[in-house]
Amino acid sequence: MMLSGWGQFPKHEATEVAPRTEEAIKERVALGKAIPRGNGRAYGDSAVSSTNTINMRHFDRMISFDETTGQLVAETGVLAADIIAAFLPRGWFLSVTPGTKFVTLGGLIAADVHGKNHHVVGGFGNFVDWIDIMGADGQVMRCDRSTNAETFAWTIGGMGLTGVILRAGIRLLRVESGWIRQTTIPTKNLEDTMDAFERSNGATYSVAWIDCLSRGARQGRSLLILGEHAGLADLDNKRAEKPFDTRSKRSLSVPFHLPSVLMNGATVRAFNSLYYWNGCRNAGESLVDWDSYFYPLDAILDWNRIYGKRGFAQFQCVLPLDASRAGMAVLLREVARAGAGSFLAVLKRLGPQDSRISFPMEGYTLALDFPVKPRTLKLMKTLDAITIDHGGRFYLAKDSRMQADTLRLSDDRIDGFTQMRSSNAYNTAFQSEQAKRLKI
């Protein structure tokens, strides 16, 4: 079958199986070059093996929950959406969440995802208490920060390349309602945007949509969106009676691949102007439901089809704090000059993180989606070079086309990761198409 990530690029002819027992997983691992796959929401080929993709969809049980500590024990094929559906009505939410709820627990751990609150609490791995992982020998071991600590550390953010995570104990966040107190702050340009981020560093959640095609004095104009979990005191009487009843919304759907010609500089520029104008019109404070705040794109099923049959690629980098202002300005200038803007352009402030192989560092991360075309792939290589020049690195969960030398120039931890994989025979047992491409 043909397999790809959410970006539908690249596509690989691949073998995929969906075992129902641990013994069946062990048999697949013994064949070598295996990679676990969750819901396929990594953008590129990090969850694809041409010969041995192990789909974890049958390992989707929630096993136990401790109401005192908030610890959930679950199999790693469970979706974030399932966790929210089961526990938000009981007053618990994910401590860290990416921009989609259609990702598995295994994917959350393997990518060590970061959310809109990284500057406050760090990545998802900070809330993983332990994992059960099947290694290259087919044996399952319990790992945490004191037992089998090396394997635990390399697995958080290790993109499935240290084994098959079967179960995990994670800590959820206690909340009083399903509502978010949202504040929208329009900014005039990149400098104004980053100043607003720094002034708002005490907000629990912060993210900016950024106009990547504006130029001159308006370059980097944005809508900074802050958020706090609403308490009962923040709700009116009607909402306070049923604080978790936020009424599920009807999802829209993109039924087919749109013509790629629709994604061009003119249409993106028009969309960006309208979106910014609408954000300015609705600036200030409002009360929104959790789904609208954290997962706006999930309301459009199969939105990846917007980019056409050739798919799309995402560029996501993080620049260190002291180089972020200068580096982001150069990146945005290059995107605007190329006229290949992205209407899904996101800027976030990340906090400190000391981890073996995870993506975040203290600074700013920029994410841009581009339709797959020769000129946009060329542009992304230019953006790679700018990132490296400013001491930045790249997010493997979003990568679909980077080359091995680019990765090593951006991240001096890769050689240590590769050596660890070799010394534990992980390199022969576990291999994705991304790992093959990046020589890790």
Coordinates of C-alpha atoms in Angstrom, one line a residue:
M1 CA 0.0 0.0 0.0
M2 CA 1.0 3.6 -0.4
L3 CA 1.7 5.4 2.9
S4 CA 2.5 9.0 3.8
G5 CA 2.2 11.4 6.7
W6 CA -0.4 14.1 7.1
G7 CA 1.3 16.2 4.5
Q8 CA 0.8 13.5 1.9
F9 CA 4.4 14.0 0.9
P10 CA 6.5 11.9 0.3
K11 CA 4.5 8.8 -0.4
H12 CA 6.1 5.4 0.0
E13 CA 5.1 1.9 -1.1
A14 CA 5.0 0.2 2.2
T15 CA 4.0 -2.9 4.2
E16 CA 1.7 -2.1 7.1
V17 CA 0.3 -4.5 9.7
A18 CA -1.9 -3.9 12.8
P19 CA -1.0 -6.5 15.4
R20 CA -3.5 -7.3 18.2
T21 CA -1.1 -8.8 20.7
E22 CA 2.3 -8.0 22.1
E23 CA 3.5 -11.4 20.8
A24 CA 2.5 -10.3 17.3
I25 CA 4.4 -7.0 17.7
K26 CA 7.4 -9.0 18.9
E27 CA 7.3 -11.1 15.7
R28 CA 7.3 -7.9 13.6
V29 CA 10.2 -6.4 15.6
A30 CA 12.2 -9.6 15.0
L31 CA 12.0 -9.0 11.2
G32 CA 13.9 -5.7 11.6
K33 CA 13.5 -2.2 10.2
A34 CA 10.2 -1.7 12.0
I35 CA 8.6 1.6 13.0
P36 CA 5.4 2.0 15.1
R37 CA 2.7 4.2 13.6
G38 CA -0.2 5.9 15.4
N39 CA -2.8 8.0 13.5
G40 CA -0.5 9.2 10.8
R41 CA -0.4 12.8 11.9
A42 CA 3.3 13.3 11.7
Y43 CA 3.6 15.4 8.6
G44 CA 6.3 13.5 6.7
D45 CA 7.6 9.9 6.7
S46 CA 8.7 9.5 10.3
A47 CA 6.0 6.8 10.9
V48 CA 6.5 4.9 7.7
S49 CA 8.8 1.9 7.0
S50 CA 8.7 0.5 3.5
T51 CA 9.0 -3.1 4.8
N52 CA 7.7 -3.1 8.4
T53 CA 5.2 -0.4 9.5
I54 CA 3.5 -1.5 12.8
N55 CA 0.1 0.2 13.2
M56 CA -0.8 0.5 16.8
R57 CA -4.5 1.2 16.4
H58 CA -5.6 -1.9 18.3
F59 CA -3.7 -0.9 21.4
D60 CA -6.2 1.7 22.4
R61 CA -7.3 0.9 25.9
M62 CA -7.3 3.3 28.9
I63 CA -6.3 1.1 31.8
S64 CA -6.5 3.1 35.0
F65 CA -6.8 6.6 36.4
D66 CA -5.8 8.0 39.8
E67 CA -8.2 10.9 40.8
T68 CA -5.7 12.1 43.4
T69 CA -2.6 12.5 41.2
G70 CA -4.2 12.8 37.8
Q71 CA -2.2 9.9 36.5
L72 CA -3.7 8.1 33.5
V73 CA -2.3 4.7 32.5
A74 CA -3.1 3.9 28.8
E75 CA -2.0 2.0 25.8
T76 CA -0.3 4.2 23.2
G77 CA -2.8 3.8 20.4
V78 CA -5.3 5.9 22.4
L79 CA -6.1 9.2 20.7
A80 CA -5.8 12.5 22.6
A81 CA -9.4 13.1 21.5
D82 CA -10.4 9.9 23.4
I83 CA -8.6 11.1 26.5
I84 CA -10.3 14.4 26.4
A85 CA -13.7 12.9 25.8
A86 CA -13.3 10.6 28.8
F87 CA -11.7 12.9 31.3
L88 CA -12.7 16.5 30.5
P89 CA -16.2 15.9 31.9
R90 CA -14.5 14.7 35.1
G91 CA -12.4 17.9 35.3
W92 CA -9.1 16.8 33.7
F93 CA -7.4 17.9 30.5
L94 CA -4.1 17.2 28.7
S95 CA -1.2 19.0 30.4
V96 CA 0.4 19.7 27.0
T97 CA -1.3 19.4 23.7
P98 CA -0.3 20.0 20.0
G99 CA -2.6 21.7 17.5
T100 CA -4.6 18.5 16.8
K101 CA -6.4 16.1 19.1
F102 CA -6.2 13.3 16.5
V103 CA -2.8 12.2 17.5
T104 CA -2.0 9.1 19.6
L105 CA -0.4 8.9 23.0
G106 CA 2.5 7.1 21.4
G107 CA 2.9 10.0 18.9
L108 CA 2.7 12.6 21.8
I109 CA 5.6 10.8 23.5
A110 CA 7.7 10.0 20.4
A111 CA 7.7 13.6 19.2
D112 CA 7.7 15.1 22.8
V113 CA 5.2 17.5 21.5
H114 CA 5.1 21.1 22.7
G115 CA 2.0 23.2 23.0
K116 CA 1.0 26.8 23.5
N117 CA 2.2 26.6 27.1
H118 CA 5.8 25.4 26.6
H119 CA 7.2 28.6 27.9
V120 CA 5.5 27.8 31.2
V121 CA 5.5 24.0 31.6
G122 CA 7.8 22.6 28.9
G123 CA 7.0 19.6 26.6
F124 CA 4.8 16.6 26.9
G125 CA 7.6 14.5 28.2
N126 CA 7.6 16.4 31.5
F127 CA 4.3 14.8 32.2
V128 CA 5.2 11.2 31.3
D129 CA 5.9 9.3 34.5
W130 CA 6.9 6.0 32.9
I131 CA 6.7 3.9 29.7
D132 CA 6.6 0.2 28.8
I133 CA 8.7 -0.2 25.7
M134 CA 9.6 -3.2 23.5
G135 CA 13.2 -3.1 22.5
A136 CA 15.2 -4.7 19.7
D137 CA 15.3 -8.1 21.5
G138 CA 11.5 -8.2 21.8
Q139 CA 11.6 -7.8 25.6
V140 CA 9.4 -5.3 27.3
M141 CA 10.9 -3.1 30.0
R142 CA 9.5 -0.4 32.3
C143 CA 11.4 2.9 32.0
D144 CA 11.2 6.0 34.0
R145 CA 13.6 8.7 35.3
S146 CA 15.4 6.3 37.7
T147 CA 14.9 2.9 36.2
N148 CA 16.3 2.3 32.7
A149 CA 16.7 6.0 32.7
E150 CA 18.8 6.2 29.5
T151 CA 16.2 4.5 27.4
F152 CA 13.5 6.7 28.9
A153 CA 15.5 9.9 28.1
W154 CA 16.3 8.9 24.5
T155 CA 12.7 7.7 23.8
I156 CA 11.1 11.1 24.8
G157 CA 11.4 12.8 21.4
G158 CA 13.1 9.8 19.8
M159 CA 10.6 9.5 17.0
G160 CA 9.9 5.8 17.6
L161 CA 13.6 4.9 17.0
T162 CA 14.3 3.3 20.4
G163 CA 11.4 0.7 20.3
V164 CA 7.7 0.3 20.4
I165 CA 6.1 2.1 23.3
L166 CA 3.2 -0.1 24.5
R167 CA 1.9 1.7 27.6
A168 CA 2.5 4.9 29.5
G169 CA 1.6 6.6 32.7
I170 CA 1.0 10.3 32.1
R171 CA -0.3 13.1 34.3
L172 CA -3.4 15.1 33.3
L173 CA -4.2 18.7 34.4
R174 CA -7.1 19.5 36.7
V175 CA -9.5 22.2 35.3
E176 CA -12.7 23.7 36.4
S177 CA -14.4 24.0 33.1
G178 CA -14.2 23.4 29.3
W179 CA -13.9 27.1 28.6
I180 CA -10.9 29.2 27.8
R181 CA -10.6 32.9 28.6
Q182 CA -9.0 34.2 25.3
T183 CA -7.4 37.5 24.7
T184 CA -6.6 38.5 21.1
I185 CA -3.9 41.2 20.6
P186 CA -3.2 42.6 17.1
T187 CA 0.4 43.6 16.5
K188 CA 1.8 45.9 13.9
N189 CA 5.0 44.1 12.9
L190 CA 7.5 41.5 14.0
E191 CA 9.2 43.7 16.6
D192 CA 5.8 44.6 18.1
T193 CA 4.8 40.9 18.0
M194 CA 7.8 39.7 19.9
D195 CA 7.5 42.5 22.4
A196 CA 3.9 41.5 23.1
F197 CA 5.0 37.8 23.6
E198 CA 7.6 38.9 26.2
R199 CA 5.1 41.2 28.0
S200 CA 2.7 38.2 28.1
N201 CA 5.2 35.6 29.2
G202 CA 3.1 35.0 32.4
A203 CA 0.1 33.9 30.3
T204 CA -0.5 30.1 30.5
Y205 CA -1.1 29.8 26.7
S206 CA 0.2 32.0 23.9
V207 CA 0.4 31.6 20.2
A208 CA 0.5 34.0 17.2
W209 CA -0.9 33.7 13.7
I210 CA 1.6 35.6 11.7
D211 CA 1.2 37.3 8.3
C212 CA 4.2 35.9 6.5
L213 CA 3.7 37.9 3.3
S214 CA 3.5 41.4 4.7
R215 CA 6.5 43.6 3.9
G216 CA 8.2 46.8 5.1
A217 CA 6.8 48.4 8.2
R218 CA 4.1 45.7 8.4
Q219 CA 6.5 42.7 8.2
G220 CA 5.5 40.1 10.8
R221 CA 2.2 41.7 11.8
S222 CA 0.3 39.1 13.8
L223 CA -2.6 38.2 16.0
L224 CA -1.3 37.1 19.4
I225 CA -3.8 34.9 21.1
L226 CA -3.5 34.3 24.9
G227 CA -5.5 31.8 26.9
E228 CA -6.3 30.7 30.4
H229 CA -8.5 27.9 31.6
A230 CA -11.7 29.5 32.9
G231 CA -12.7 28.8 36.4
L232 CA -16.3 28.7 37.6
A233 CA -16.1 32.3 38.7
D234 CA -15.4 33.3 35.1
L235 CA -18.6 31.7 33.8
D236 CA -22.2 33.1 33.7
N237 CA -24.8 31.2 35.7
K238 CA -26.0 29.1 32.7
R239 CA -22.5 27.9 31.8
A240 CA -21.5 27.4 35.5
E241 CA -24.4 24.9 35.9
K242 CA -22.7 22.7 33.3
P243 CA -19.1 23.9 33.0
F244 CA -18.0 21.1 30.7
D245 CA -20.9 21.3 28.4
T246 CA -19.5 23.2 25.5
R247 CA -21.7 21.7 22.8
S248 CA -19.8 19.8 20.1
K249 CA -19.7 21.6 16.8
R250 CA -20.5 20.2 13.4
S251 CA -17.3 19.5 11.4
L252 CA -16.8 20.6 7.9
S253 CA -14.9 18.5 5.4
V254 CA -12.7 18.9 2.3
P255 CA -14.1 16.1 0.1
F256 CA -11.4 16.1 -2.6
H257 CA -8.0 17.5 -3.4
L258 CA -8.3 21.1 -4.5
P259 CA -6.4 22.3 -7.6
S260 CA -2.9 23.3 -6.5
V261 CA -3.1 26.5 -8.6
L262 CA -5.4 27.9 -5.9
M263 CA -2.5 28.0 -3.4
N264 CA -0.6 30.9 -4.7
G265 CA 0.8 34.2 -3.4
A266 CA -2.2 36.2 -4.5
T267 CA -4.8 34.0 -2.7
V268 CA -2.6 33.7 0.4
R269 CA -2.1 37.4 0.5
A270 CA -5.8 38.0 0.2
F271 CA -6.6 35.5 2.9
N272 CA -4.0 37.0 5.2
S273 CA -5.3 40.5 4.8
L274 CA -8.9 39.4 5.6
Y275 CA -7.8 37.2 8.5
Y276 CA -5.8 40.0 10.1
W277 CA -8.6 42.5 9.6
N278 CA -11.1 40.1 11.2
G279 CA -8.7 39.5 14.1
C280 CA -8.4 43.3 14.7
R281 CA -12.2 43.6 14.6
N282 CA -12.5 40.9 17.3
A283 CA -9.6 42.0 19.4
G284 CA -9.8 41.9 23.2
E285 CA -11.2 39.3 25.6
S286 CA -13.7 36.6 24.9
L287 CA -14.8 33.2 26.2
V288 CA -14.3 30.3 23.8
D289 CA -14.7 26.5 24.1
W290 CA -11.6 24.3 24.5
D291 CA -12.0 22.8 21.1
S292 CA -12.0 26.1 19.3
Y293 CA -9.0 27.4 21.2
F294 CA -6.7 24.4 21.0
Y295 CA -7.8 22.7 17.8
P296 CA -9.3 25.1 15.3
L297 CA -8.1 23.1 12.3
D298 CA -9.7 19.9 13.6
A299 CA -13.0 21.5 12.7
I300 CA -12.1 21.0 9.0
L301 CA -11.7 17.2 8.3
D302 CA -9.1 16.3 5.7
W303 CA -7.9 19.9 5.5
N304 CA -4.6 18.6 4.1
R305 CA -6.4 18.2 0.8
I306 CA -6.5 22.0 0.4
Y307 CA -2.9 21.8 -0.9
G308 CA -3.7 19.5 -3.9
K309 CA -2.7 15.9 -4.8
R310 CA 1.0 16.6 -4.5
G311 CA 0.6 17.4 -0.9
F312 CA 2.4 20.0 1.3
A313 CA 5.5 20.3 3.4
Q314 CA 5.9 22.1 6.6
F315 CA 9.0 24.1 7.6
Q316 CA 9.3 24.4 11.3
C317 CA 12.4 25.7 13.1
V318 CA 13.2 27.1 16.5
L319 CA 15.8 29.8 16.9
P320 CA 17.6 30.5 20.2
L321 CA 16.3 33.5 22.2
D322 CA 19.2 35.8 21.5
A323 CA 19.0 35.2 17.7
S324 CA 15.2 35.1 17.4
R325 CA 14.4 38.6 16.4
A326 CA 17.1 38.9 13.8
G327 CA 16.6 35.4 12.5
M328 CA 12.8 35.6 12.2
A329 CA 13.1 38.9 10.3
V330 CA 15.4 37.3 7.7
L331 CA 13.2 34.2 7.4
L332 CA 10.1 36.3 6.8
R333 CA 11.8 38.6 4.4
E334 CA 12.8 35.6 2.3
V335 CA 9.3 34.1 2.3
A336 CA 7.8 37.4 1.3
R337 CA 10.4 37.9 -1.4
A338 CA 9.6 34.5 -2.8
G339 CA 5.9 35.2 -2.7
A340 CA 5.2 31.7 -1.5
G341 CA 3.5 32.5 1.7
S342 CA 1.6 30.2 4.0
F343 CA -1.8 31.0 5.4
L344 CA -1.0 28.5 8.2
A345 CA 1.8 30.5 9.7
V346 CA 2.4 30.1 13.5
L347 CA 4.8 31.7 15.9
K348 CA 5.3 30.5 19.5
R349 CA 7.6 31.4 22.4
L350 CA 9.3 28.3 23.8
G351 CA 10.8 28.0 27.2
P352 CA 14.0 26.3 28.4
Q353 CA 14.3 22.6 27.8
D354 CA 17.2 20.3 28.6
S355 CA 16.5 17.0 26.9
R356 CA 18.4 14.3 25.0
I357 CA 16.9 14.7 21.6
S358 CA 13.6 16.7 21.7
F359 CA 13.0 19.7 19.4
P360 CA 12.4 22.7 21.8
M361 CA 15.0 25.2 23.0
E362 CA 14.4 28.5 24.7
G363 CA 13.5 30.9 21.9
Y364 CA 10.9 31.3 19.1
T365 CA 9.5 28.6 16.8
L366 CA 8.0 29.4 13.4
A367 CA 5.9 26.9 11.4
L368 CA 5.0 27.5 7.8
D369 CA 3.1 25.2 5.4
F370 CA 3.9 25.2 1.6
P371 CA 2.3 23.3 -1.3
V372 CA 4.9 20.8 -2.7
K373 CA 6.3 22.5 -5.8
P374 CA 9.9 22.8 -7.1
R375 CA 10.1 26.5 -6.1
T376 CA 8.7 26.0 -2.6
L377 CA 11.1 23.1 -2.0
K378 CA 13.9 25.3 -3.1
L379 CA 12.7 28.1 -0.8
M380 CA 12.7 25.7 2.2
K381 CA 16.3 24.9 1.5
T382 CA 17.1 28.6 1.7
L383 CA 15.1 28.8 5.0
D384 CA 17.1 25.8 6.3
A385 CA 20.4 27.7 5.7
I386 CA 19.0 30.8 7.4
T387 CA 18.0 28.7 10.4
I388 CA 21.5 27.1 10.7
D389 CA 23.2 30.5 10.4
H390 CA 21.2 31.7 13.4
G391 CA 21.8 28.6 15.6
G392 CA 18.4 27.0 15.1
R393 CA 17.2 23.5 14.6
F394 CA 14.3 21.6 13.1
Y395 CA 11.2 19.6 14.2
L396 CA 11.4 16.1 13.0
A397 CA 7.7 15.5 13.5
K398 CA 7.0 18.1 10.8
D399 CA 10.0 17.2 8.5
S400 CA 9.4 15.5 5.1
R401 CA 12.3 16.6 2.9
M402 CA 15.4 17.6 4.9
Q403 CA 18.8 16.1 4.1
A404 CA 21.1 14.4 6.5
D405 CA 23.9 17.1 6.3
T406 CA 21.3 19.8 7.1
L407 CA 20.2 18.0 10.2
R408 CA 23.7 17.5 11.5
L409 CA 24.7 21.1 10.9
S410 CA 21.7 22.2 13.0
D411 CA 21.8 19.8 15.9
D412 CA 25.0 18.5 17.5
R413 CA 23.0 15.9 19.5
I414 CA 22.3 13.8 16.4
D415 CA 25.7 11.9 16.4
G416 CA 25.1 10.9 20.0
F417 CA 21.6 9.6 19.1
T418 CA 23.0 7.7 16.2
Q419 CA 25.7 6.1 18.3
M420 CA 23.2 5.1 21.0
R421 CA 21.0 3.5 18.4
S422 CA 24.0 1.5 17.0
S423 CA 25.2 0.4 20.4
N424 CA 21.8 -1.0 21.4
A425 CA 21.1 -2.5 17.9
Y426 CA 18.1 -0.2 17.6
N427 CA 19.4 0.9 14.1
T428 CA 18.7 -2.5 12.6
A429 CA 15.5 -3.2 14.5
F430 CA 13.8 0.2 14.1
Q431 CA 14.0 2.3 11.0
S432 CA 11.6 4.8 9.4
E433 CA 11.9 6.2 6.0
Q434 CA 12.8 9.5 7.6
A435 CA 15.6 7.8 9.7
K436 CA 16.9 6.3 6.5
R437 CA 16.8 9.7 4.7
L438 CA 18.5 11.5 7.6
K439 CA 21.0 8.7 8.3
I440 CA 20.1 8.3 11.9

